The first five atom37 places (N, CA, C, CB, O) and aatype in JSON, in Angstrom:
{
  "aatype": [12, 14, 6, 11, 7, 19, 6, 14, 3, 19, 9, 16, 18, 2, 0, 10, 16, 2, 7, 10, 4, 2, 6, 7, 11, 9, 11, 3, 0, 19, 6, 10, 13, 2, 10, 12, 19, 1, 1, 7, 18, 6, 14, 3, 19, 9, 15, 18, 16, 16, 10, 9, 2, 7, 10, 4, 11, 16, 7, 2, 16, 15, 12, 0, 19, 8, 19, 13, 11, 11, 12, 6, 5, 8, 7, 4, 11, 14, 2, 19, 19, 16, 18, 15, 16, 9, 9, 3, 2, 10, 4, 11, 8, 1, 10, 19, 2, 3, 0, 12, 6, 13, 10, 15, 6, 12, 10, 3],
  "atom_mask": [
    [1, 1, 1, 1, 1],
    [1, 1, 1, 1, 1],
    [1, 1, 1, 1, 1],
    [1, 1, 1, 1, 1],
    [1, 1, 1, 0, 1],
    [1, 1, 1, 1, 1],
    [1, 1, 1, 1, 1],
    [1, 1, 1, 1, 1],
    [1, 1, 1, 1, 1],
    [1, 1, 1, 1, 1],
    [1, 1, 1, 1, 1],
    [1, 1, 1, 1, 1],
    [1, 1, 1, 1, 1],
    [1, 1, 1, 1, 1],
    [1, 1, 1, 1, 1],
    [1, 1, 1, 1, 1],
    [1, 1, 1, 1, 1],
    [1, 1, 1, 1, 1],
    [1, 1, 1, 0, 1],
    [1, 1, 1, 1, 1],
    [1, 1, 1, 1, 1],
    [1, 1, 1, 1, 1],
    [1, 1, 1, 1, 1],
    [1, 1, 1, 0, 1],
    [1, 1, 1, 1, 1],
    [1, 1, 1, 1, 1],
    [1, 1, 1, 1, 1],
    [1, 1, 1, 1, 1],
    [1, 1, 1, 1, 1],
    [1, 1, 1, 1, 1],
    [1, 1, 1, 1, 1],
    [1, 1, 1, 1, 1],
    [1, 1, 1, 1, 1],
    [1, 1, 1, 1, 1],
    [1, 1, 1, 1, 1],
    [1, 1, 1, 1, 1],
    [1, 1, 1, 1, 1],
    [1, 1, 1, 1, 1],
    [1, 1, 1, 1, 1],
    [1, 1, 1, 0, 1],
    [1, 1, 1, 1, 1],
    [1, 1, 1, 1, 1],
    [1, 1, 1, 1, 1],
    [1, 1, 1, 1, 1],
    [1, 1, 1, 1, 1],
    [1, 1, 1, 1, 1],
    [1, 1, 1, 1, 1],
    [1, 1, 1, 1, 1],
    [1, 1, 1, 1, 1],
    [1, 1, 1, 1, 1],
    [1, 1, 1, 1, 1],
    [1, 1, 1, 1, 1],
    [1, 1, 1, 1, 1],
    [1, 1, 1, 0, 1],
    [1, 1, 1, 1, 1],
    [1, 1, 1, 1, 1],
    [1, 1, 1, 1, 1],
    [1, 1, 1, 1, 1],
    [1, 1, 1, 0, 1],
    [1, 1, 1, 1, 1],
    [1, 1, 1, 1, 1],
    [1, 1, 1, 1, 1],
    [1, 1, 1, 1, 1],
    [1, 1, 1, 1, 1],
    [1, 1, 1, 1, 1],
    [1, 1, 1, 1, 1],
    [1, 1, 1, 1, 1],
    [1, 1, 1, 1, 1],
    [1, 1, 1, 1, 1],
    [1, 1, 1, 1, 1],
    [1, 1, 1, 1, 1],
    [1, 1, 1, 1, 1],
    [1, 1, 1, 1, 1],
    [1, 1, 1, 1, 1],
    [1, 1, 1, 0, 1],
    [1, 1, 1, 1, 1],
    [1, 1, 1, 1, 1],
    [1, 1, 1, 1, 1],
    [1, 1, 1, 1, 1],
    [1, 1, 1, 1, 1],
    [1, 1, 1, 1, 1],
    [1, 1, 1, 1, 1],
    [1, 1, 1, 1, 1],
    [1, 1, 1, 1, 1],
    [1, 1, 1, 1, 1],
    [1, 1, 1, 1, 1],
    [1, 1, 1, 1, 1],
    [1, 1, 1, 1, 1],
    [1, 1, 1, 1, 1],
    [1, 1, 1, 1, 1],
    [1, 1, 1, 1, 1],
    [1, 1, 1, 1, 1],
    [1, 1, 1, 1, 1],
    [1, 1, 1, 1, 1],
    [1, 1, 1, 1, 1],
    [1, 1, 1, 1, 1],
    [1, 1, 1, 1, 1],
    [1, 1, 1, 1, 1],
    [1, 1, 1, 1, 1],
    [1, 1, 1, 1, 1],
    [1, 1, 1, 1, 1],
    [1, 1, 1, 1, 1],
    [1, 1, 1, 1, 1],
    [1, 1, 1, 1, 1],
    [1, 1, 1, 1, 1],
    [1, 1, 1, 1, 1],
    [1, 1, 1, 1, 1],
    [1, 1, 1, 1, 1]
  ],
  "atom_positions": [
    [[2.4, 52.52, 64.4], [1.21, 52.49, 65.3], [0.64, 51.13, 65.79], [0.15, 53.16, 64.62], [0.15, 51.02, 66.92]],
    [[0.71, 50.16, 64.94], [0.16, 48.88, 65.45], [0.85, 48.39, 66.67], [0.25, 47.82, 64.41], [0.2, 47.82, 67.55]],
    [[2.36, 48.63, 66.79], [2.81, 48.09, 68.05], [2.59, 48.92, 69.25], [4.17, 47.8, 67.96], [3.13, 48.57, 70.3]],
    [[1.8, 50.06, 69.22], [1.42, 50.86, 70.31], [-0.18, 50.49, 70.34], [1.81, 52.52, 70.09], [-0.89, 51.18, 71.06]],
    [[-0.69, 49.61, 69.71], [-2.18, 49.02, 69.9], [-2.98, 50.06, 69.22], [0.0, 0.0, 0.0], [-4.14, 50.18, 69.63]],
    [[-2.55, 50.87, 68.21], [-3.33, 51.76, 67.46], [-3.23, 51.36, 66.03], [-2.92, 53.18, 67.68], [-2.16, 50.98, 65.56]],
    [[-4.32, 51.43, 65.34], [-4.3, 51.1, 63.83], [-4.9, 52.36, 63.07], [-5.21, 49.7, 63.49], [-5.9, 52.93, 63.48]],
    [[-4.24, 52.73, 61.99], [-4.81, 53.65, 61.37], [-6.06, 53.17, 60.63], [-3.88, 54.24, 60.58], [-6.21, 52.01, 60.23]],
    [[-7.05, 54.29, 60.48], [-8.37, 53.93, 59.76], [-8.44, 54.86, 58.45], [-9.75, 54.22, 60.78], [-7.53, 55.62, 58.12]],
    [[-9.43, 54.71, 57.87], [-9.55, 55.4, 56.48], [-9.34, 56.98, 56.55], [-11.03, 55.11, 55.84], [-8.75, 57.61, 55.67]],
    [[-9.87, 57.56, 57.68], [-9.53, 58.98, 57.95], [-8.07, 59.23, 58.04], [-10.17, 59.43, 59.22], [-7.61, 60.23, 57.48]],
    [[-7.22, 58.35, 58.76], [-5.88, 58.55, 58.71], [-5.11, 58.41, 57.43], [-5.39, 57.77, 59.57], [-4.16, 59.15, 57.19]],
    [[-5.54, 57.42, 56.58], [-5.16, 57.31, 55.33], [-5.43, 58.49, 54.47], [-5.72, 56.23, 54.85], [-4.56, 58.93, 53.72]],
    [[-6.56, 58.99, 54.55], [-7.02, 60.11, 53.57], [-6.27, 61.28, 53.98], [-8.63, 60.43, 53.59], [-5.95, 62.08, 53.1]],
    [[-5.92, 61.53, 55.27], [-5.11, 62.77, 55.71], [-3.79, 62.69, 55.23], [-5.03, 62.97, 57.21], [-3.21, 63.71, 54.87]],
    [[-3.17, 61.42, 55.17], [-1.78, 61.23, 54.72], [-1.78, 61.21, 53.17], [-1.15, 59.89, 55.31], [-0.75, 61.54, 52.56]],
    [[-2.85, 60.86, 52.56], [-2.94, 60.88, 51.12], [-2.95, 62.3, 50.8], [-4.17, 60.15, 50.55], [-2.15, 62.72, 49.97]],
    [[-3.75, 63.06, 51.38], [-3.93, 64.51, 50.89], [-2.7, 65.25, 51.17], [-5.16, 65.25, 51.56], [-2.39, 66.21, 50.47]],
    [[-1.9, 64.83, 52.25], [-0.66, 65.55, 52.57], [0.3, 65.2, 51.53], [0.0, 0.0, 0.0], [0.95, 66.08, 50.95]],
    [[0.43, 63.96, 51.26], [1.29, 63.55, 50.02], [0.91, 64.38, 48.69], [1.09, 61.93, 49.71], [1.75, 65.04, 48.08]],
    [[-0.33, 64.3, 48.34], [-0.83, 65.06, 47.15], [-0.49, 66.53, 47.17], [-2.31, 64.93, 47.05], [-0.08, 67.1, 46.15]],
    [[-0.68, 67.19, 48.38], [-0.25, 68.72, 48.5], [1.27, 68.78, 48.18], [-0.53, 69.38, 50.1], [1.68, 69.7, 47.47]],
    [[2.14, 67.83, 48.67], [3.69, 67.91, 48.37], [3.99, 67.46, 46.99], [4.53, 67.01, 49.35], [5.16, 67.43, 46.6]],
    [[2.96, 67.1, 46.22], [3.24, 66.65, 44.76], [3.94, 65.41, 44.7], [0.0, 0.0, 0.0], [4.65, 65.11, 43.74]],
    [[3.76, 64.58, 45.8], [4.15, 63.31, 45.88], [3.04, 62.27, 45.34], [4.52, 63.07, 47.26], [2.55, 61.45, 46.12]],
    [[2.72, 62.33, 44.2], [1.51, 61.61, 43.76], [1.82, 59.96, 43.65], [1.02, 62.24, 42.28], [0.95, 59.1, 43.78]],
    [[3.13, 59.72, 43.39], [3.27, 58.33, 43.22], [3.23, 57.77, 44.79], [4.7, 57.98, 42.35], [2.68, 56.67, 44.92]],
    [[3.68, 58.32, 45.83], [3.9, 58.04, 47.17], [2.25, 57.88, 47.44], [4.85, 59.29, 48.08], [1.81, 56.83, 47.91]],
    [[1.35, 59.03, 47.11], [-0.06, 59.04, 47.44], [-0.84, 57.75, 46.87], [-0.69, 60.36, 46.88], [-1.74, 57.19, 47.5]],
    [[-0.4, 57.36, 45.65], [-1.03, 56.09, 45.01], [-0.63, 54.85, 45.69], [-0.64, 55.94, 43.53], [-1.42, 53.91, 45.83]],
    [[0.63, 54.81, 46.14], [1.24, 53.74, 46.84], [0.48, 53.65, 48.08], [2.75, 53.93, 47.09], [0.1, 52.52, 48.38]],
    [[0.16, 54.68, 48.93], [-0.43, 54.6, 50.15], [-1.91, 54.28, 50.07], [-0.2, 55.81, 50.86], [-2.46, 53.6, 50.94]],
    [[-2.58, 54.79, 48.96], [-4.0, 54.44, 48.61], [-3.9, 52.86, 48.42], [-4.57, 55.28, 47.18], [-4.65, 52.25, 49.18]],
    [[-3.19, 52.12, 47.62], [-3.06, 50.77, 47.41], [-2.89, 50.04, 48.62], [-2.03, 50.5, 46.57], [-3.63, 49.11, 48.92]],
    [[-1.85, 50.48, 49.38], [-1.59, 49.98, 50.74], [-2.93, 49.71, 51.53], [-0.69, 51.01, 51.51], [-3.29, 48.64, 52.02]],
    [[-3.64, 51.07, 51.56], [-4.89, 51.03, 52.55], [-5.77, 49.88, 52.06], [-5.81, 52.5, 52.56], [-6.33, 49.16, 52.88]],
    [[-5.9, 49.67, 50.75], [-6.84, 48.76, 50.21], [-6.32, 47.46, 50.48], [-7.11, 48.96, 48.77], [-7.15, 46.64, 50.88]],
    [[-5.02, 47.05, 50.34], [-4.47, 45.78, 50.64], [-4.6, 45.37, 52.04], [-3.13, 45.74, 50.28], [-4.73, 44.18, 52.32]],
    [[-4.56, 46.35, 53.0], [-4.76, 46.21, 54.35], [-6.18, 45.87, 54.77], [-4.33, 47.37, 54.98], [-6.48, 45.56, 55.92]],
    [[-7.06, 45.95, 53.73], [-8.49, 45.58, 54.03], [-9.47, 46.86, 54.39], [0.0, 0.0, 0.0], [-10.59, 46.65, 54.86]],
    [[-9.03, 48.07, 54.15], [-9.95, 49.28, 54.28], [-10.59, 49.57, 53.12], [-9.27, 50.47, 54.68], [-10.03, 49.43, 52.03]],
    [[-11.72, 49.97, 53.22], [-12.58, 50.44, 51.96], [-12.42, 51.93, 51.79], [-14.19, 50.11, 52.13], [-12.76, 52.76, 52.64]],
    [[-11.87, 52.21, 50.62], [-11.88, 53.6, 50.2], [-13.19, 54.26, 50.24], [-11.36, 53.71, 48.88], [-14.14, 53.75, 49.65]],
    [[-13.31, 55.42, 50.94], [-14.71, 56.08, 50.91], [-14.53, 57.3, 49.74], [-15.17, 56.76, 52.57], [-13.51, 57.4, 49.06]],
    [[-15.62, 58.14, 49.62], [-15.74, 59.08, 48.63], [-14.61, 60.1, 48.84], [-17.12, 59.69, 48.66], [-14.05, 60.62, 47.87]],
    [[-14.3, 60.36, 50.02], [-13.1, 61.35, 50.34], [-11.68, 60.8, 49.86], [-13.02, 61.61, 51.99], [-10.8, 61.52, 49.38]],
    [[-11.57, 59.34, 50.08], [-10.4, 58.76, 49.64], [-10.09, 58.93, 48.23], [-10.43, 57.46, 49.92], [-8.98, 59.28, 47.81]],
    [[-11.34, 58.63, 47.35], [-11.18, 58.7, 46.03], [-10.89, 60.02, 45.51], [-12.23, 58.21, 45.46], [-9.91, 60.24, 44.8]],
    [[-11.74, 60.92, 45.86], [-11.79, 62.33, 45.55], [-10.29, 63.07, 45.77], [-12.95, 62.99, 46.51], [-9.76, 63.85, 44.98]],
    [[-9.76, 62.61, 47.06], [-8.41, 63.17, 47.44], [-7.34, 62.65, 46.34], [-7.98, 62.67, 49.01], [-6.47, 63.41, 45.9]],
    [[-7.46, 61.42, 45.98], [-6.52, 60.8, 44.98], [-6.69, 61.5, 43.52], [-6.84, 59.18, 44.89], [-5.77, 61.88, 42.81]],
    [[-7.85, 61.57, 43.29], [-8.45, 62.29, 41.86], [-7.86, 63.55, 41.77], [-10.11, 62.55, 41.78], [-7.24, 63.93, 40.78]],
    [[-8.09, 64.33, 43.0], [-7.52, 65.84, 42.94], [-5.91, 65.83, 42.89], [-8.03, 66.73, 44.35], [-5.27, 66.69, 42.28]],
    [[-5.49, 65.06, 43.4], [-3.85, 65.04, 43.35], [-3.47, 64.69, 42.11], [0.0, 0.0, 0.0], [-2.57, 65.35, 41.58]],
    [[-4.02, 63.69, 41.46], [-3.69, 63.18, 39.95], [-3.96, 64.34, 38.94], [-4.68, 61.84, 39.49], [-3.2, 64.62, 38.02]],
    [[-5.11, 64.99, 39.21], [-5.41, 66.22, 38.54], [-4.4, 67.42, 38.5], [-6.57, 66.68, 39.1], [-3.96, 68.0, 37.51]],
    [[-4.16, 67.66, 39.84], [-3.1, 68.82, 40.1], [-1.77, 68.59, 39.37], [-2.76, 68.95, 41.68], [-1.08, 69.51, 38.92]],
    [[-1.45, 67.16, 39.28], [0.09, 66.96, 38.71], [-0.16, 66.52, 37.31], [1.08, 65.75, 39.58], [0.72, 65.87, 36.74]],
    [[-1.35, 66.83, 36.66], [-1.6, 66.65, 35.18], [-1.78, 65.12, 34.67], [0.0, 0.0, 0.0], [-1.62, 64.8, 33.49]],
    [[-2.09, 64.33, 35.61], [-2.28, 62.86, 35.31], [-3.81, 62.68, 35.13], [-1.69, 61.88, 36.51], [-4.5, 61.99, 35.88]],
    [[-4.28, 63.41, 33.99], [-5.76, 63.29, 33.79], [-6.39, 61.84, 33.41], [-6.11, 64.26, 32.69], [-7.45, 61.43, 33.86]],
    [[-5.67, 61.24, 32.64], [-6.05, 59.76, 32.2], [-6.07, 58.99, 33.39], [-5.02, 59.07, 31.15], [-6.97, 58.16, 33.51]],
    [[-5.24, 59.13, 34.27], [-5.17, 58.18, 35.6], [-6.4, 58.71, 36.53], [-3.53, 58.35, 36.5], [-7.12, 57.97, 37.22]],
    [[-6.48, 59.91, 36.44], [-7.51, 60.63, 37.4], [-8.87, 60.15, 36.92], [-7.42, 62.35, 37.33], [-9.75, 59.92, 37.75]],
    [[-9.11, 59.96, 35.47], [-10.44, 59.37, 34.92], [-10.52, 57.88, 35.42], [-10.5, 59.42, 33.22], [-11.53, 57.4, 35.93]],
    [[-9.22, 57.15, 35.19], [-9.36, 55.84, 35.42], [-9.5, 55.59, 36.95], [-8.23, 55.13, 34.82], [-10.0, 54.49, 37.19]],
    [[-9.18, 56.38, 38.08], [-9.53, 56.03, 39.54], [-11.11, 56.38, 39.46], [-8.6, 56.98, 40.81], [-11.93, 55.69, 40.07]],
    [[-11.42, 57.35, 38.78], [-12.98, 57.69, 38.86], [-13.8, 56.58, 38.28], [-13.36, 59.06, 38.05], [-14.93, 56.41, 38.75]],
    [[-13.45, 55.91, 37.47], [-14.09, 54.65, 36.99], [-13.96, 53.49, 37.81], [-13.61, 54.29, 35.74], [-14.82, 52.61, 37.91]],
    [[-12.86, 53.5, 38.37], [-12.55, 52.31, 39.46], [-13.56, 52.48, 40.66], [-10.89, 52.41, 40.1], [-14.22, 51.56, 41.14]],
    [[-13.58, 53.77, 41.05], [-14.28, 54.19, 42.27], [-15.82, 53.68, 41.89], [-14.11, 55.96, 42.59], [-16.38, 53.01, 42.76]],
    [[-16.5, 53.91, 40.74], [-17.69, 53.55, 40.41], [-17.81, 52.13, 40.43], [-18.01, 54.07, 39.25], [-18.73, 51.61, 41.07]],
    [[-17.01, 51.47, 39.81], [-16.94, 49.95, 39.84], [-16.93, 49.16, 41.19], [-15.72, 49.56, 39.16], [-17.41, 48.04, 41.36]],
    [[-16.26, 50.0, 42.21], [-16.12, 49.45, 43.48], [-17.27, 49.77, 44.33], [-14.9, 49.89, 44.09], [-17.28, 49.47, 45.52]],
    [[-18.39, 50.47, 43.65], [-19.46, 50.81, 44.33], [-19.58, 52.22, 45.29], [0.0, 0.0, 0.0], [-20.5, 52.52, 46.05]],
    [[-18.53, 52.84, 45.05], [-18.39, 54.06, 45.73], [-19.04, 55.22, 44.99], [-16.99, 54.31, 45.96], [-18.52, 55.51, 43.92]],
    [[-20.14, 55.99, 45.42], [-20.71, 56.93, 44.71], [-19.99, 58.28, 44.79], [-22.03, 57.02, 45.11], [-19.78, 58.86, 45.85]],
    [[-19.59, 58.76, 43.52], [-18.95, 60.15, 43.43], [-19.75, 61.26, 43.93], [-18.61, 60.49, 42.04], [-20.98, 61.2, 43.79]],
    [[-19.24, 62.2, 44.47], [-20.33, 63.27, 45.02], [-19.93, 64.6, 44.15], [-20.18, 63.58, 46.89], [-19.03, 64.55, 43.31]],
    [[-20.55, 65.61, 44.38], [-20.39, 66.78, 43.55], [-18.98, 67.34, 43.42], [-21.24, 67.81, 44.05], [-18.54, 67.81, 42.38]],
    [[-18.21, 67.24, 44.7], [-16.78, 67.55, 44.59], [-15.98, 66.65, 43.57], [-16.16, 67.42, 45.98], [-15.17, 67.1, 42.76]],
    [[-16.27, 65.4, 43.71], [-15.49, 64.4, 42.68], [-15.82, 64.81, 41.3], [-15.93, 62.79, 42.85], [-14.93, 64.82, 40.44]],
    [[-17.11, 65.18, 41.02], [-17.48, 65.43, 39.47], [-16.89, 66.73, 39.25], [-19.15, 65.45, 39.08], [-16.38, 66.89, 38.14]],
    [[-16.86, 67.7, 40.05], [-16.23, 69.14, 39.8], [-14.83, 68.88, 39.54], [-16.37, 70.21, 41.06], [-14.29, 69.26, 38.5]],
    [[-14.21, 68.24, 40.49], [-12.7, 67.99, 40.26], [-12.4, 67.53, 38.94], [-12.14, 66.98, 41.2], [-11.49, 68.11, 38.35]],
    [[-13.02, 66.57, 38.36], [-12.73, 65.8, 37.05], [-13.24, 66.73, 35.96], [-13.5, 64.28, 36.96], [-12.59, 66.84, 34.93]],
    [[-14.41, 67.44, 36.14], [-14.86, 68.38, 34.99], [-14.0, 69.47, 35.0], [-16.32, 68.9, 35.1], [-13.77, 69.88, 33.86]],
    [[-13.37, 70.16, 35.98], [-12.61, 71.3, 35.99], [-11.22, 70.81, 35.34], [-12.5, 71.92, 37.5], [-10.69, 71.48, 34.46]],
    [[-10.68, 69.64, 35.79], [-9.39, 69.31, 35.14], [-9.59, 69.02, 33.86], [-8.69, 68.25, 35.72], [-8.66, 69.34, 33.12]],
    [[-10.54, 68.48, 33.34], [-10.74, 68.21, 31.87], [-10.86, 69.51, 30.96], [-12.03, 67.36, 31.69], [-10.4, 69.57, 29.82]],
    [[-11.51, 70.5, 31.56], [-11.58, 71.64, 30.8], [-10.31, 72.37, 30.81], [-12.64, 72.46, 31.23], [-9.99, 72.92, 29.76]],
    [[-9.54, 72.45, 31.81], [-8.34, 73.13, 31.82], [-7.32, 72.34, 30.65], [-7.76, 73.14, 33.41], [-6.42, 72.95, 30.07]],
    [[-7.59, 71.04, 30.44], [-6.73, 70.49, 29.43], [-7.31, 70.27, 28.08], [-6.24, 69.29, 29.88], [-6.89, 69.46, 27.25]],
    [[-8.5, 71.24, 27.92], [-9.27, 71.41, 26.72], [-10.04, 70.04, 26.32], [-8.29, 71.89, 25.57], [-10.35, 69.82, 25.15]],
    [[-10.31, 69.21, 27.28], [-11.08, 68.02, 26.87], [-12.62, 68.43, 27.15], [-10.6, 66.63, 27.72], [-13.24, 67.84, 28.03]],
    [[-13.13, 69.29, 26.49], [-14.35, 69.83, 26.98], [-15.63, 68.67, 26.6], [-14.56, 71.41, 26.23], [-16.65, 68.5, 27.27]],
    [[-15.31, 68.07, 25.55], [-16.44, 67.14, 25.28], [-16.41, 66.0, 26.31], [-16.38, 66.55, 23.8], [-17.46, 65.45, 26.63]],
    [[-15.14, 65.6, 26.88], [-15.12, 64.59, 27.84], [-15.8, 65.27, 29.27], [-13.5, 64.04, 28.0], [-16.41, 64.6, 30.1]],
    [[-15.59, 66.51, 29.35], [-16.21, 67.18, 30.57], [-17.54, 67.29, 30.42], [-15.7, 68.48, 30.87], [-18.2, 67.32, 31.46]],
    [[-18.14, 67.37, 29.35], [-19.48, 67.3, 29.16], [-20.08, 65.97, 29.34], [-19.76, 67.78, 27.94], [-21.2, 65.89, 29.84]],
    [[-19.4, 64.87, 28.95], [-20.07, 63.6, 29.41], [-20.04, 63.4, 30.72], [-19.55, 62.46, 28.87], [-20.97, 62.74, 31.18]],
    [[-19.07, 63.88, 31.6], [-19.24, 63.67, 33.11], [-20.21, 64.52, 33.58], [-18.02, 63.91, 33.92], [-20.95, 64.14, 34.49]],
    [[-20.33, 65.67, 33.06], [-21.68, 66.44, 33.53], [-22.95, 65.84, 33.19], [-21.78, 67.8, 32.93], [-23.87, 65.93, 34.01]],
    [[-23.13, 65.19, 31.98], [-24.39, 64.51, 31.69], [-24.45, 63.38, 32.71], [-24.48, 63.97, 30.16], [-25.48, 63.29, 33.39]],
    [[-23.47, 62.52, 32.9], [-23.51, 61.52, 33.75], [-24.06, 62.07, 35.22], [-22.1, 60.9, 33.77], [-24.97, 61.5, 35.8]],
    [[-23.49, 63.06, 35.65], [-23.57, 63.7, 37.01], [-25.29, 64.05, 37.02], [-22.4, 65.22, 37.16], [-25.97, 63.83, 38.02]],
    [[-25.72, 64.49, 36.06], [-27.25, 64.95, 35.95], [-28.21, 63.66, 35.95], [-27.53, 65.86, 34.49], [-29.38, 63.66, 36.33]],
    [[-27.48, 62.54, 35.43], [-28.5, 61.47, 35.13], [-28.99, 60.79, 36.5], [-27.83, 60.32, 34.12], [-29.82, 59.89, 36.48]]
  ]
}
């Protein structure tokens, strides 16, 4: 795209990340997310939530929680969809105490 005078933006990266996650290509989705950051784009709540959802769908609970924490560290505020995604996934993996911690954090 750059050779045509068009640059991808966060929305473009989010769409591609979502597509990769839907195809189960989570490693590629993580690489694309990291490429977006290296190219100077600031991930938004949709960027993070999309990646977290993809990680959850592929059973990468600990990595999803890690990305959630990074999201907060980088000043991106999680929304109800982000919290719901994490909480639902933790409950599915019988990590109810962890899910309750996220619920408590969400309500604070």
